[in-house]
Amino acid sequence: MNYVTIFGLTAAALSTISFFPQLLKTWKTKSAKDISLGMFSIFCIGVLFWLFYGILINDLPVIVANIFTFAQAFIILLLKLKYK
């Protein structure tokens, strides 16, 4: 693995981890009133497109980051719909 891939995976990890505190807070408080439904809907679609793009160009950091980011953002979106 070269340094560019390691750098990309590090960036992917940091970007992906950033959603975890929001997911945890929403889950624990059972409140998503301050989360924008529109923003998270559009964001989930964008992340899904980035995932497909990563698969098409066979780029591991893009694929890994967007699998985990999509999973977290989609769960937050579902919680938003559940706790609305």
GROMACS .gro file of N, CA, C and O in nm:
model
  336
    1MET      N    1   0.086  -0.117   0.000
    1MET     CA    2   0.000   0.000   0.000
    1MET      C    3   0.091   0.124   0.000
    1MET      O    4   0.180   0.135   0.083
    2ASN      N    5   0.064   0.215  -0.090
    2ASN     CA    6   0.149   0.334  -0.100
    2ASN      C    7   0.099   0.447  -0.009
    2ASN      O    8  -0.010   0.440   0.047
    3TYR      N    9   0.180   0.549   0.004
    3TYR     CA   10   0.147   0.658   0.096
    3TYR      C   11   0.022   0.735   0.054
    3TYR      O   12  -0.050   0.788   0.138
    4VAL      N   13  -0.007   0.741  -0.076
    4VAL     CA   14  -0.127   0.812  -0.123
    4VAL      C   15  -0.252   0.737  -0.076
    4VAL      O   16  -0.348   0.799  -0.028
    5THR      N   17  -0.251   0.605  -0.086
    5THR     CA   18  -0.364   0.525  -0.040
    5THR      C   19  -0.380   0.536   0.111
    5THR      O   20  -0.491   0.550   0.162
    6ILE      N   21  -0.270   0.533   0.184
    6ILE     CA   22  -0.276   0.547   0.330
    6ILE      C   23  -0.332   0.684   0.367
    6ILE      O   24  -0.417   0.696   0.457
    7PHE      N   25  -0.288   0.788   0.298
    7PHE     CA   26  -0.340   0.923   0.321
    7PHE      C   27  -0.491   0.927   0.294
    7PHE      O   28  -0.568   0.982   0.372
    8GLY      N   29  -0.533   0.866   0.184
    8GLY     CA   30  -0.675   0.861   0.149
    8GLY      C   31  -0.757   0.784   0.251
    8GLY      O   32  -0.867   0.825   0.289
    9LEU      N   33  -0.705   0.672   0.298
    9LEU     CA   34  -0.777   0.593   0.399
    9LEU      C   35  -0.786   0.669   0.532
    9LEU      O   36  -0.888   0.661   0.602
   10THR      N   37  -0.682   0.744   0.567
   10THR     CA   38  -0.685   0.826   0.688
   10THR      C   39  -0.792   0.935   0.676
   10THR      O   40  -0.870   0.957   0.769
   11ALA      N   41  -0.795   1.002   0.562
   11ALA     CA   42  -0.898   1.104   0.539
   11ALA      C   43  -1.037   1.041   0.544
   11ALA      O   44  -1.130   1.098   0.602
   12ALA      N   45  -1.051   0.925   0.485
   12ALA     CA   46  -1.180   0.855   0.485
   12ALA      C   47  -1.223   0.820   0.627
   12ALA      O   48  -1.340   0.837   0.664
   13ALA      N   49  -1.128   0.772   0.707
   13ALA     CA   50  -1.160   0.734   0.845
   13ALA      C   51  -1.206   0.855   0.926
   13ALA      O   52  -1.306   0.849   0.998
   14LEU      N   53  -1.134   0.966   0.913
   14LEU     CA   54  -1.171   1.086   0.989
   14LEU      C   55  -1.307   1.140   0.945
   14LEU      O   56  -1.389   1.179   1.029
   15SER      N   57  -1.332   1.143   0.816
   15SER     CA   58  -1.461   1.192   0.765
   15SER      C   59  -1.575   1.103   0.812
   15SER      O   60  -1.682   1.151   0.847
   16THR      N   61  -1.551   0.974   0.809
   16THR     CA   62  -1.654   0.878   0.846
   16THR      C   63  -1.683   0.883   0.996
   16THR      O   64  -1.799   0.883   1.038
   17ILE      N   65  -1.579   0.888   1.076
   17ILE     CA   66  -1.595   0.891   1.222
   17ILE      C   67  -1.672   1.016   1.267
   17ILE      O   68  -1.740   1.014   1.369
   18SER      N   69  -1.664   1.122   1.189
   18SER     CA   70  -1.728   1.247   1.230
   18SER      C   71  -1.880   1.235   1.244
   18SER      O   72  -1.942   1.313   1.316
   19PHE      N   73  -1.941   1.139   1.180
   19PHE     CA   74  -2.086   1.121   1.190
   19PHE      C   75  -2.128   1.043   1.315
   19PHE      O   76  -2.243   1.047   1.357
   20PHE      N   77  -2.035   0.970   1.375
   20PHE     CA   78  -2.069   0.883   1.487
   20PHE      C   79  -2.125   0.959   1.608
   20PHE      O   80  -2.225   0.914   1.666
   21PRO      N   81  -2.067   1.072   1.649
   21PRO     CA   82  -2.125   1.144   1.764
   21PRO      C   83  -2.271   1.187   1.740
   21PRO      O   84  -2.354   1.178   1.831
   22GLN      N   85  -2.303   1.230   1.618
   22GLN     CA   86  -2.441   1.269   1.589
   22GLN      C   87  -2.533   1.148   1.593
   22GLN      O   88  -2.644   1.154   1.646
   23LEU      N   89  -2.487   1.037   1.538
   23LEU     CA   90  -2.566   0.914   1.540
   23LEU      C   91  -2.591   0.870   1.683
   23LEU      O   92  -2.705   0.839   1.722
   24LEU      N   93  -2.488   0.870   1.764
   24LEU     CA   94  -2.500   0.829   1.904
   24LEU      C   95  -2.594   0.922   1.981
   24LEU      O   96  -2.681   0.875   2.056
   25LYS      N   97  -2.579   1.052   1.962
   25LYS     CA   98  -2.665   1.149   2.031
   25LYS      C   99  -2.811   1.132   1.991
   25LYS      O  100  -2.900   1.133   2.077
   26THR      N  101  -2.837   1.116   1.863
   26THR     CA  102  -2.974   1.098   1.815
   26THR      C  103  -3.033   0.970   1.871
   26THR      O  104  -3.149   0.967   1.912
   27TRP      N  105  -2.955   0.865   1.873
   27TRP     CA  106  -3.000   0.735   1.925
   27TRP      C  107  -3.031   0.745   2.075
   27TRP      O  108  -3.137   0.700   2.120
   28LYS      N  109  -2.940   0.806   2.152
   28LYS     CA  110  -2.959   0.814   2.297
   28LYS      C  111  -3.073   0.906   2.338
   28LYS      O  112  -3.151   0.872   2.427
   29THR      N  113  -3.083   1.022   2.275
   29THR     CA  114  -3.185   1.120   2.315
   29THR      C  115  -3.320   1.094   2.249
   29THR      O  116  -3.420   1.151   2.290
   30LYS      N  117  -3.320   1.010   2.146
   30LYS     CA  118  -3.441   0.982   2.069
   30LYS      C  119  -3.503   1.112   2.017
   30LYS      O  120  -3.624   1.127   2.012
   31SER      N  121  -3.415   1.202   1.978
   31SER     CA  122  -3.458   1.331   1.925
   31SER      C  123  -3.373   1.366   1.802
   31SER      O  124  -3.252   1.357   1.807
   32ALA      N  125  -3.443   1.407   1.697
   32ALA     CA  126  -3.374   1.447   1.575
   32ALA      C  127  -3.433   1.578   1.525
   32ALA      O  128  -3.426   1.609   1.407
   33LYS      N  129  -3.489   1.657   1.617
   33LYS     CA  130  -3.560   1.778   1.577
   33LYS      C  131  -3.470   1.881   1.511
   33LYS      O  132  -3.515   1.958   1.428
   34ASP      N  133  -3.342   1.883   1.545
   34ASP     CA  134  -3.251   1.983   1.488
   34ASP      C  135  -3.179   1.934   1.362
   34ASP      O  136  -3.095   2.004   1.309
   35ILE      N  137  -3.212   1.815   1.318
   35ILE     CA  138  -3.149   1.760   1.197
   35ILE      C  139  -3.238   1.791   1.077
   35ILE      O  140  -3.359   1.767   1.080
   36SER      N  141  -3.178   1.841   0.973
   36SER     CA  142  -3.252   1.877   0.852
   36SER      C  143  -3.280   1.752   0.768
   36SER      O  144  -3.187   1.684   0.723
   37LEU      N  145  -3.408   1.723   0.748
   37LEU     CA  146  -3.448   1.608   0.667
   37LEU      C  147  -3.400   1.626   0.523
   37LEU      O  148  -3.346   1.533   0.463
   38GLY      N  149  -3.416   1.746   0.469
   38GLY     CA  150  -3.372   1.772   0.333
   38GLY      C  151  -3.223   1.754   0.315
   38GLY      O  152  -3.177   1.690   0.220
   39MET      N  153  -3.146   1.809   0.407
   39MET     CA  154  -3.000   1.800   0.397
   39MET      C  155  -2.954   1.656   0.405
   39MET      O  156  -2.873   1.611   0.325
   40PHE      N  157  -3.005   1.580   0.502
   40PHE     CA  158  -2.961   1.441   0.516
   40PHE      C  159  -3.009   1.355   0.400
   40PHE      O  160  -2.939   1.261   0.359
   41SER      N  161  -3.124   1.384   0.343
   41SER     CA  162  -3.172   1.309   0.226
   41SER      C  163  -3.078   1.331   0.108
   41SER      O  164  -3.034   1.236   0.042
   42ILE      N  165  -3.048   1.457   0.081
   42ILE     CA  166  -2.959   1.490  -0.031
   42ILE      C  167  -2.818   1.436  -0.004
   42ILE      O  168  -2.753   1.381  -0.094
   43PHE      N  169  -2.773   1.447   0.119
   43PHE     CA  170  -2.641   1.398   0.155
   43PHE      C  171  -2.631   1.247   0.132
   43PHE      O  172  -2.531   1.199   0.076
   44CYS      N  173  -2.733   1.171   0.173
   44CYS     CA  174  -2.732   1.025   0.154
   44CYS      C  175  -2.724   0.989   0.005
   44CYS      O  176  -2.650   0.898  -0.033
   45ILE      N  177  -2.797   1.060  -0.077
   45ILE     CA  178  -2.792   1.035  -0.222
   45ILE      C  179  -2.652   1.066  -0.276
   45ILE      O  180  -2.594   0.988  -0.352
   46GLY      N  181  -2.595   1.179  -0.232
   46GLY     CA  182  -2.460   1.215  -0.275
   46GLY      C  183  -2.357   1.112  -0.234
   46GLY      O  184  -2.270   1.074  -0.313
   47VAL      N  185  -2.365   1.064  -0.111
   47VAL     CA  186  -2.270   0.964  -0.062
   47VAL      C  187  -2.286   0.833  -0.139
   47VAL      O  188  -2.188   0.767  -0.173
   48LEU      N  189  -2.410   0.797  -0.168
   48LEU     CA  190  -2.435   0.676  -0.246
   48LEU      C  191  -2.372   0.688  -0.385
   48LEU      O  192  -2.309   0.594  -0.435
   49PHE      N  193  -2.384   0.805  -0.446
   49PHE     CA  194  -2.322   0.828  -0.577
   49PHE      C  195  -2.169   0.821  -0.566
   49PHE      O  196  -2.103   0.767  -0.655
   50TRP      N  197  -2.113   0.877  -0.458
   50TRP     CA  198  -1.968   0.867  -0.438
   50TRP      C  199  -1.926   0.721  -0.424
   50TRP      O  200  -1.821   0.680  -0.474
   51LEU      N  201  -2.007   0.640  -0.356
   51LEU     CA  202  -1.978   0.498  -0.342
   51LEU      C  203  -1.976   0.431  -0.479
   51LEU      O  204  -1.883   0.356  -0.511
   52PHE      N  205  -2.077   0.456  -0.561
   52PHE     CA  206  -2.081   0.398  -0.695
   52PHE      C  207  -1.960   0.444  -0.777
   52PHE      O  208  -1.899   0.366  -0.850
   53TYR      N  209  -1.925   0.571  -0.764
   53TYR     CA  210  -1.808   0.625  -0.833
   53TYR      C  211  -1.681   0.552  -0.790
   53TYR      O  212  -1.599   0.512  -0.873
   54GLY      N  213  -1.665   0.534  -0.660
   54GLY     CA  214  -1.548   0.462  -0.608
   54GLY      C  215  -1.540   0.321  -0.660
   54GLY      O  216  -1.431   0.270  -0.692
   55ILE      N  217  -1.656   0.255  -0.671
   55ILE     CA  218  -1.658   0.119  -0.726
   55ILE      C  219  -1.618   0.120  -0.873
   55ILE      O  220  -1.539   0.037  -0.919
   56LEU      N  221  -1.672   0.216  -0.948
   56LEU     CA  222  -1.642   0.225  -1.091
   56LEU      C  223  -1.495   0.251  -1.120
   56LEU      O  224  -1.439   0.198  -1.217
   57ILE      N  225  -1.430   0.332  -1.035
   57ILE     CA  226  -1.287   0.361  -1.058
   57ILE      C  227  -1.197   0.271  -0.973
   57ILE      O  228  -1.076   0.283  -0.977
   58ASN      N  229  -1.259   0.181  -0.895
   58ASN     CA  230  -1.186   0.086  -0.812
   58ASN      C  231  -1.090   0.157  -0.716
   58ASN      O  232  -0.971   0.125  -0.710
   59ASP      N  233  -1.142   0.253  -0.640
   59ASP     CA  234  -1.061   0.332  -0.547
   59ASP      C  235  -1.100   0.294  -0.404
   59ASP      O  236  -1.207   0.332  -0.356
   60LEU      N  237  -1.013   0.219  -0.337
   60LEU     CA  238  -1.042   0.166  -0.205
   60LEU      C  239  -1.080   0.272  -0.102
   60LEU      O  240  -1.181   0.256  -0.032
   61PRO      N  241  -1.004   0.382  -0.087
   61PRO     CA  242  -1.043   0.481   0.013
   61PRO      C  243  -1.182   0.540  -0.012
   61PRO      O  244  -1.260   0.561   0.081
   62VAL      N  245  -1.216   0.566  -0.138
   62VAL     CA  246  -1.348   0.621  -0.171
   62VAL      C  247  -1.458   0.519  -0.139
   62VAL      O  248  -1.562   0.554  -0.082
   63ILE      N  249  -1.434   0.394  -0.170
   63ILE     CA  250  -1.533   0.288  -0.144
   63ILE      C  251  -1.555   0.272   0.006
   63ILE      O  252  -1.668   0.275   0.054
   64VAL      N  253  -1.447   0.254   0.080
   64VAL     CA  254  -1.456   0.229   0.224
   64VAL      C  255  -1.522   0.347   0.296
   64VAL      O  256  -1.615   0.328   0.375
   65ALA      N  257  -1.476   0.468   0.266
   65ALA     CA  258  -1.532   0.586   0.333
   65ALA      C  259  -1.681   0.597   0.308
   65ALA      O  260  -1.758   0.625   0.400
   66ASN      N  261  -1.722   0.575   0.186
   66ASN     CA  262  -1.862   0.598   0.153
   66ASN      C  263  -1.954   0.486   0.195
   66ASN      O  264  -2.072   0.509   0.220
   67ILE      N  265  -1.903   0.366   0.210
   67ILE     CA  266  -1.984   0.257   0.267
   67ILE      C  267  -2.022   0.294   0.411
   67ILE      O  268  -2.139   0.291   0.450
   68PHE      N  269  -1.921   0.329   0.491
   68PHE     CA  270  -1.946   0.358   0.631
   68PHE      C  271  -2.019   0.491   0.652
   68PHE      O  272  -2.105   0.503   0.739
   69THR      N  273  -1.985   0.591   0.571
   69THR     CA  274  -2.053   0.720   0.584
   69THR      C  275  -2.200   0.705   0.546
   69THR      O  276  -2.288   0.758   0.615
   70PHE      N  277  -2.227   0.632   0.438
   70PHE     CA  278  -2.367   0.612   0.398
   70PHE      C  279  -2.444   0.538   0.507
   70PHE      O  280  -2.557   0.576   0.539
   71ALA      N  281  -2.385   0.435   0.563
   71ALA     CA  282  -2.453   0.358   0.668
   71ALA      C  283  -2.491   0.448   0.785
   71ALA      O  284  -2.606   0.447   0.831
   72GLN      N  285  -2.398   0.529   0.832
   72GLN     CA  286  -2.426   0.617   0.945
   72GLN      C  287  -2.529   0.725   0.909
   72GLN      O  288  -2.623   0.749   0.985
   73ALA      N  289  -2.509   0.789   0.795
   73ALA     CA  290  -2.601   0.896   0.755
   73ALA      C  291  -2.741   0.842   0.730
   73ALA      O  292  -2.840   0.906   0.764
   74PHE      N  293  -2.750   0.722   0.673
   74PHE     CA  294  -2.881   0.663   0.646
   74PHE      C  295  -2.952   0.627   0.776
   74PHE      O  296  -3.072   0.647   0.789
   75ILE      N  297  -2.877   0.578   0.873
   75ILE     CA  298  -2.937   0.548   1.005
   75ILE      C  299  -2.986   0.678   1.069
   75ILE      O  300  -3.097   0.681   1.125
   76ILE      N  301  -2.908   0.784   1.061
   76ILE     CA  302  -2.952   0.914   1.115
   76ILE      C  303  -3.079   0.960   1.043
   76ILE      O  304  -3.173   1.007   1.106
   77LEU      N  305  -3.083   0.942   0.912
   77LEU     CA  306  -3.202   0.978   0.834
   77LEU      C  307  -3.323   0.897   0.879
   77LEU      O  308  -3.432   0.952   0.898
   78LEU      N  309  -3.305   0.768   0.900
   78LEU     CA  310  -3.415   0.684   0.948
   78LEU      C  311  -3.461   0.727   1.087
   78LEU      O  312  -3.582   0.730   1.117
   79LEU      N  313  -3.365   0.759   1.175
   79LEU     CA  314  -3.401   0.807   1.309
   79LEU      C  315  -3.475   0.940   1.301
   79LEU      O  316  -3.569   0.963   1.378
   80LYS      N  317  -3.435   1.026   1.208
   80LYS     CA  318  -3.505   1.153   1.187
   80LYS      C  319  -3.651   1.126   1.152
   80LYS      O  320  -3.743   1.189   1.205
   81LEU      N  321  -3.675   1.032   1.062
   81LEU     CA  322  -3.811   0.998   1.023
   81LEU      C  323  -3.888   0.932   1.139
   81LEU      O  324  -4.006   0.959   1.159
   82LYS      N  325  -3.820   0.851   1.218
   82LYS     CA  326  -3.885   0.783   1.331
   82LYS      C  327  -3.920   0.879   1.444
   82LYS      O  328  -4.029   0.870   1.502
   83TYR      N  329  -3.830   0.971   1.478
   83TYR     CA  330  -3.849   1.057   1.594
   83TYR      C  331  -3.909   1.192   1.558
   83TYR      O  332  -3.913   1.283   1.640
   84LYS      N  333  -3.957   1.210   1.440
   84LYS     CA  334  -4.008   1.339   1.392
   84LYS      C  335  -4.133   1.387   1.460
   84LYS      O  336  -4.201   1.331   1.532
   0.00000   0.00000   0.00000
